């Protein structure tokens, strides 16, 4: 099945640094979602975006729905050790209920 | 908040065994999904269901079957477990189009 192109695949950063990751697709999506998976757990929804150009924040996290509807971005400011995990983007069209997932970005934070 | 509960966090099974992975959600969601997650391969859809007794194949259904006899329960069955089915299995549910999925905590299955 189709996967979104998510980059980078992994990041190893210093505590306090800002983080950016993105997802791109060849198809249009009407909803973009960002999930975080803590080690040994299932993914948990962080942010949902429903409108092109929308910018939404959740604490230190900010996500944007690209104006072309083919991409989305997630930024994390002032990273802390508990930000460690895998971040997944997901797109959802109106054609059905299926989510299309990115391959994930593994974030590691050095204290 | 909706809760998706997977019956086991860790399982170790022998090659050739029949394995049942159970998933229950408590918010009356129509849609339920089974994924497997492997390093470098992301989340791959095995099967999904839009209604009771209804099932659809995902991207990698070979070697698996599913059962949905009640709306809240979606079971994944490994008919004859093999070592290449060692993986993290994630169940998810959703209420409909435009809503994200709620995932369970996962079952880490090791087949020896």
mmCIF file of C-alpha atoms in Angstrom:
data_model
loop_
_atom_site.group_PDB
_atom_site.id
_atom_site.type_symbol
_atom_site.label_atom_id
_atom_site.label_comp_id
_atom_site.label_asym_id
_atom_site.label_seq_id
_atom_site.Cartn_x
_atom_site.Cartn_y
_atom_site.Cartn_z
ATOM 1 C CA UNK A 1 0.000 0.000 0.000
ATOM 2 C CA UNK A 2 0.921 3.617 -0.367
ATOM 3 C CA UNK A 3 3.080 5.218 2.271
ATOM 4 C CA UNK A 4 3.749 8.831 2.902
ATOM 5 C CA UNK A 5 7.345 10.005 2.565
ATOM 6 C CA UNK A 6 8.408 11.054 6.030
ATOM 7 C CA UNK A 7 11.770 12.605 6.784
ATOM 8 C CA UNK A 8 14.122 12.413 8.402
ATOM 9 C CA UNK A 9 14.030 8.741 9.332
ATOM 10 C CA UNK A 10 15.906 9.414 12.552
ATOM 11 C CA UNK A 11 17.305 12.327 14.500
ATOM 12 C CA UNK A 12 19.748 12.468 17.392
ATOM 13 C CA UNK A 13 19.677 15.878 19.010
ATOM 14 C CA UNK A 14 20.808 17.684 22.105
ATOM 15 C CA UNK A 15 18.269 18.521 24.802
ATOM 16 C CA UNK A 16 16.954 22.045 24.260
ATOM 17 C CA UNK A 17 17.249 21.980 20.482
ATOM 18 C CA UNK A 18 14.304 22.497 18.172
ATOM 19 C CA UNK A 19 13.182 19.658 15.888
ATOM 20 C CA UNK A 20 11.497 19.688 12.485
ATOM 21 C CA UNK A 21 10.111 16.788 10.497
ATOM 22 C CA UNK A 22 7.850 16.570 7.477
ATOM 23 C CA UNK A 23 5.668 14.344 5.381
ATOM 24 C CA UNK A 24 4.986 14.542 1.673
ATOM 25 C CA UNK A 25 2.588 12.723 -0.594
ATOM 26 C CA UNK A 26 1.746 12.479 -4.268
ATOM 27 C CA UNK A 27 -1.941 12.450 -3.329
ATOM 28 C CA UNK A 28 -4.148 15.035 -1.689
ATOM 29 C CA UNK A 29 -5.361 14.413 1.851
ATOM 30 C CA UNK A 30 -8.124 16.299 3.635
ATOM 31 C CA UNK A 31 -6.927 15.435 7.109
ATOM 32 C CA UNK A 32 -3.394 15.219 8.428
ATOM 33 C CA UNK A 33 -2.542 13.651 11.759
ATOM 34 C CA UNK A 34 0.606 13.369 13.832
ATOM 35 C CA UNK A 35 1.157 10.529 16.284
ATOM 36 C CA UNK A 36 3.868 9.783 18.827
ATOM 37 C CA UNK A 37 4.829 6.286 19.883
ATOM 38 C CA UNK A 38 6.706 5.892 23.129
ATOM 39 C CA UNK A 39 9.018 2.877 23.346
ATOM 40 C CA UNK A 40 6.975 -0.296 23.875
ATOM 41 C CA UNK A 41 3.623 1.460 23.508
ATOM 42 C CA UNK A 42 1.068 2.131 20.793
ATOM 43 C CA UNK A 43 0.948 5.446 18.894
ATOM 44 C CA UNK A 44 -0.950 8.296 20.538
ATOM 45 C CA UNK A 45 -2.539 11.150 18.611
ATOM 46 C CA UNK A 46 -0.747 14.474 19.111
ATOM 47 C CA UNK A 47 -2.313 16.857 16.632
ATOM 48 C CA UNK A 48 -5.036 16.691 13.987
ATOM 49 C CA UNK A 49 -5.244 19.141 11.066
ATOM 50 C CA UNK A 50 -8.392 19.554 8.988
ATOM 51 C CA UNK A 51 -7.837 22.583 6.765
ATOM 52 C CA UNK A 52 -5.156 23.517 4.222
ATOM 53 C CA UNK A 53 -2.805 26.108 5.672
ATOM 54 C CA UNK A 54 -3.921 25.375 9.227
ATOM 55 C CA UNK A 55 -1.308 25.796 11.951
ATOM 56 C CA UNK A 56 -2.069 24.049 15.244
ATOM 57 C CA UNK A 57 -0.110 23.891 18.477
ATOM 58 C CA UNK A 58 -0.122 21.459 21.366
ATOM 59 C CA UNK A 59 2.293 22.708 24.000
ATOM 60 C CA UNK A 60 5.778 22.707 22.495
ATOM 61 C CA UNK A 61 4.502 20.979 19.360
ATOM 62 C CA UNK A 62 3.335 22.850 16.284
ATOM 63 C CA UNK A 63 2.020 21.206 13.135
ATOM 64 C CA UNK A 64 1.014 22.671 9.802
ATOM 65 C CA UNK A 65 -1.264 21.414 7.034
ATOM 66 C CA UNK A 66 0.445 22.295 3.764
ATOM 67 C CA UNK A 67 -1.399 24.577 1.357
ATOM 68 C CA UNK A 68 -1.175 22.022 -1.458
ATOM 69 C CA UNK A 69 -2.803 19.375 0.794
ATOM 70 C CA UNK A 70 0.106 17.113 -0.097
ATOM 71 C CA UNK A 71 2.345 17.771 2.858
ATOM 72 C CA UNK A 72 2.501 18.462 6.562
ATOM 73 C CA UNK A 73 5.147 19.550 9.038
ATOM 74 C CA UNK A 74 5.750 18.996 12.740
ATOM 75 C CA UNK A 75 8.013 21.136 14.884
ATOM 76 C CA UNK A 76 9.035 20.501 18.464
ATOM 77 C CA UNK A 77 10.582 23.393 20.348
ATOM 78 C CA UNK A 78 13.098 23.117 23.194
ATOM 79 C CA UNK A 79 13.252 19.311 23.163
ATOM 80 C CA UNK A 80 13.393 17.367 26.417
ATOM 81 C CA UNK A 81 14.336 13.721 27.097
ATOM 82 C CA UNK A 82 10.699 12.572 27.238
ATOM 83 C CA UNK A 83 10.273 13.638 23.592
ATOM 84 C CA UNK A 84 12.124 10.428 22.685
ATOM 85 C CA UNK A 85 10.043 8.110 20.534
ATOM 86 C CA UNK A 86 8.814 7.550 17.003
ATOM 87 C CA UNK A 87 6.696 10.233 15.365
ATOM 88 C CA UNK A 88 4.304 9.191 12.612
ATOM 89 C CA UNK A 89 2.415 11.342 10.180
ATOM 90 C CA UNK A 90 -0.832 10.068 8.692
ATOM 91 C CA UNK A 91 -3.090 11.321 5.949
ATOM 92 C CA UNK A 92 -6.778 10.631 5.507
ATOM 93 C CA UNK A 93 -8.881 11.307 2.437
ATOM 94 C CA UNK A 94 -12.628 11.469 2.140
ATOM 95 C CA UNK A 95 -12.619 8.397 -0.072
ATOM 96 C CA UNK A 96 -12.843 6.102 2.913
ATOM 97 C CA UNK A 97 -11.815 5.551 6.459
ATOM 98 C CA UNK A 98 -8.260 4.475 5.846
ATOM 99 C CA UNK A 99 -5.241 6.261 7.187
ATOM 100 C CA UNK A 100 -2.039 6.269 5.157
ATOM 101 C CA UNK A 101 1.012 6.364 7.409
ATOM 102 C CA UNK A 102 4.493 7.734 7.005
ATOM 103 C CA UNK A 103 7.438 5.511 7.826
ATOM 104 C CA UNK A 104 8.117 7.332 11.077
ATOM 105 C CA UNK A 105 10.840 9.589 12.462
ATOM 106 C CA UNK A 106 12.795 8.154 15.377
ATOM 107 C CA UNK A 107 13.797 10.951 17.726
ATOM 108 C CA UNK A 108 16.574 10.520 20.245
ATOM 109 C CA UNK A 109 17.416 13.291 22.713
ATOM 110 C CA UNK A 110 20.743 13.526 24.463
ATOM 111 C CA UNK A 111 20.486 15.081 27.946
ATOM 112 C CA UNK B 1 -11.520 8.830 26.302
ATOM 113 C CA UNK B 2 -11.880 5.788 24.087
ATOM 114 C CA UNK B 3 -9.812 2.873 25.161
ATOM 115 C CA UNK B 4 -8.454 0.101 22.982
ATOM 116 C CA UNK B 5 -7.269 -2.863 25.006
ATOM 117 C CA UNK B 6 -5.044 -5.613 23.682
ATOM 118 C CA UNK B 7 -5.173 -8.703 25.828
ATOM 119 C CA UNK B 8 -1.444 -9.405 26.012
ATOM 120 C CA UNK B 9 1.591 -7.128 26.044
ATOM 121 C CA UNK B 10 4.069 -9.946 25.392
ATOM 122 C CA UNK B 11 3.572 -13.411 23.925
ATOM 123 C CA UNK B 12 5.993 -16.207 23.115
ATOM 124 C CA UNK B 13 4.658 -18.982 20.895
ATOM 125 C CA UNK B 14 6.132 -21.964 19.112
ATOM 126 C CA UNK B 15 6.296 -22.414 15.361
ATOM 127 C CA UNK B 16 3.121 -24.046 14.071
ATOM 128 C CA UNK B 17 0.918 -22.979 16.979
ATOM 129 C CA UNK B 18 -2.402 -21.274 16.372
ATOM 130 C CA UNK B 19 -2.254 -17.831 17.972
ATOM 131 C CA UNK B 20 -5.092 -15.518 18.923
ATOM 132 C CA UNK B 21 -4.531 -11.810 19.517
ATOM 133 C CA UNK B 22 -7.523 -10.103 21.071
ATOM 134 C CA UNK B 23 -8.524 -6.459 20.865
ATOM 135 C CA UNK B 24 -11.466 -4.754 22.572
ATOM 136 C CA UNK B 25 -12.630 -1.138 22.280
ATOM 137 C CA UNK B 26 -15.144 0.511 24.570
ATOM 138 C CA UNK B 27 -16.561 3.411 22.537
ATOM 139 C CA UNK B 28 -18.837 1.730 20.004
ATOM 140 C CA UNK B 29 -16.520 2.417 17.064
ATOM 141 C CA UNK B 30 -17.512 0.870 13.751
ATOM 142 C CA UNK B 31 -14.012 0.552 12.360
ATOM 143 C CA UNK B 32 -11.241 -1.653 13.683
ATOM 144 C CA UNK B 33 -7.794 -2.413 12.302
ATOM 145 C CA UNK B 34 -4.822 -4.709 12.815
ATOM 146 C CA UNK B 35 -1.295 -3.541 11.952
ATOM 147 C CA UNK B 36 2.106 -5.031 12.385
ATOM 148 C CA UNK B 37 5.128 -2.876 13.032
ATOM 149 C CA UNK B 38 8.672 -3.878 12.153
ATOM 150 C CA UNK B 39 11.853 -1.790 12.270
ATOM 151 C CA UNK B 40 12.343 0.122 9.047
ATOM 152 C CA UNK B 41 8.995 -0.984 7.613
ATOM 153 C CA UNK B 42 6.635 1.307 9.494
ATOM 154 C CA UNK B 43 3.026 0.279 10.095
ATOM 155 C CA UNK B 44 1.616 -2.300 7.709
ATOM 156 C CA UNK B 45 -2.092 -3.030 7.577
ATOM 157 C CA UNK B 46 -3.041 -6.693 7.938
ATOM 158 C CA UNK B 47 -6.858 -6.631 8.076
ATOM 159 C CA UNK B 48 -9.618 -4.189 8.866
ATOM 160 C CA UNK B 49 -13.319 -4.293 9.586
ATOM 161 C CA UNK B 50 -16.072 -1.740 9.067
ATOM 162 C CA UNK B 51 -18.814 -3.680 10.800
ATOM 163 C CA UNK B 52 -19.662 -6.821 12.689
ATOM 164 C CA UNK B 53 -18.879 -9.976 10.719
ATOM 165 C CA UNK B 54 -17.302 -7.838 8.009
ATOM 166 C CA UNK B 55 -13.600 -8.035 7.146
ATOM 167 C CA UNK B 56 -11.325 -6.697 4.440
ATOM 168 C CA UNK B 57 -7.765 -7.634 3.584
ATOM 169 C CA UNK B 58 -5.090 -5.043 4.083
ATOM 170 C CA UNK B 59 -1.648 -4.958 2.541
ATOM 171 C CA UNK B 60 -0.189 -8.099 4.141
ATOM 172 C CA UNK B 61 -3.014 -10.564 4.976
ATOM 173 C CA UNK B 62 -1.109 -13.763 4.128
ATOM 174 C CA UNK B 63 -0.811 -16.097 7.097
ATOM 175 C CA UNK B 64 -3.472 -14.228 9.099
ATOM 176 C CA UNK B 65 -7.228 -14.283 9.529
ATOM 177 C CA UNK B 66 -9.584 -12.182 11.635
ATOM 178 C CA UNK B 67 -12.877 -12.484 13.426
ATOM 179 C CA UNK B 68 -15.387 -9.831 14.414
ATOM 180 C CA UNK B 69 -18.405 -11.462 16.025
ATOM 181 C CA UNK B 70 -19.171 -8.451 18.229
ATOM 182 C CA UNK B 71 -18.746 -4.772 17.479
ATOM 183 C CA UNK B 72 -16.320 -4.163 20.309
ATOM 184 C CA UNK B 73 -14.002 -7.108 19.667
ATOM 185 C CA UNK B 74 -11.657 -7.744 16.753
ATOM 186 C CA UNK B 75 -9.424 -10.798 16.886
ATOM 187 C CA UNK B 76 -6.335 -11.526 14.823
ATOM 188 C CA UNK B 77 -5.548 -15.186 14.235
ATOM 189 C CA UNK B 78 -2.252 -16.669 13.144
ATOM 190 C CA UNK B 79 -3.334 -20.029 11.790
ATOM 191 C CA UNK B 80 0.139 -21.586 12.015
ATOM 192 C CA UNK B 81 2.681 -19.248 13.544
ATOM 193 C CA UNK B 82 6.025 -18.854 11.818
ATOM 194 C CA UNK B 83 9.205 -17.102 12.909
ATOM 195 C CA UNK B 84 8.704 -14.355 10.298
ATOM 196 C CA UNK B 85 5.553 -13.356 12.155
ATOM 197 C CA UNK B 86 7.615 -12.232 15.123
ATOM 198 C CA UNK B 87 6.603 -8.590 15.389
ATOM 199 C CA UNK B 88 4.785 -5.870 17.277
ATOM 200 C CA UNK B 89 1.039 -6.082 16.577
ATOM 201 C CA UNK B 90 -1.123 -2.987 16.980
ATOM 202 C CA UNK B 91 -4.892 -2.841 17.067
ATOM 203 C CA UNK B 92 -6.742 0.416 16.370
ATOM 204 C CA UNK B 93 -10.306 1.671 16.121
ATOM 205 C CA UNK B 94 -12.010 4.738 14.686
ATOM 206 C CA UNK B 95 -15.492 6.214 14.551
ATOM 207 C CA UNK B 96 -15.465 7.208 10.883
ATOM 208 C CA UNK B 97 -14.004 9.271 8.062
ATOM 209 C CA UNK B 98 -12.085 12.333 9.136
ATOM 210 C CA UNK B 99 -11.252 10.977 12.560
ATOM 211 C CA UNK B 100 -7.937 9.527 13.593
ATOM 212 C CA UNK B 101 -7.397 6.076 14.963
ATOM 213 C CA UNK B 102 -7.022 5.185 18.620
ATOM 214 C CA UNK B 103 -4.366 2.530 19.092
ATOM 215 C CA UNK B 104 -3.930 -0.138 21.709
ATOM 216 C CA UNK B 105 -0.640 -0.538 23.548
ATOM 217 C CA UNK B 106 0.468 -3.336 21.262
ATOM 218 C CA UNK B 107 1.328 -7.011 21.600
ATOM 219 C CA UNK B 108 4.931 -7.987 21.077
ATOM 220 C CA UNK B 109 4.812 -11.521 19.679
ATOM 221 C CA UNK B 110 7.864 -13.739 19.479
ATOM 222 C CA UNK B 111 7.611 -16.999 17.555
ATOM 223 C CA UNK B 112 10.360 -19.481 18.359
#
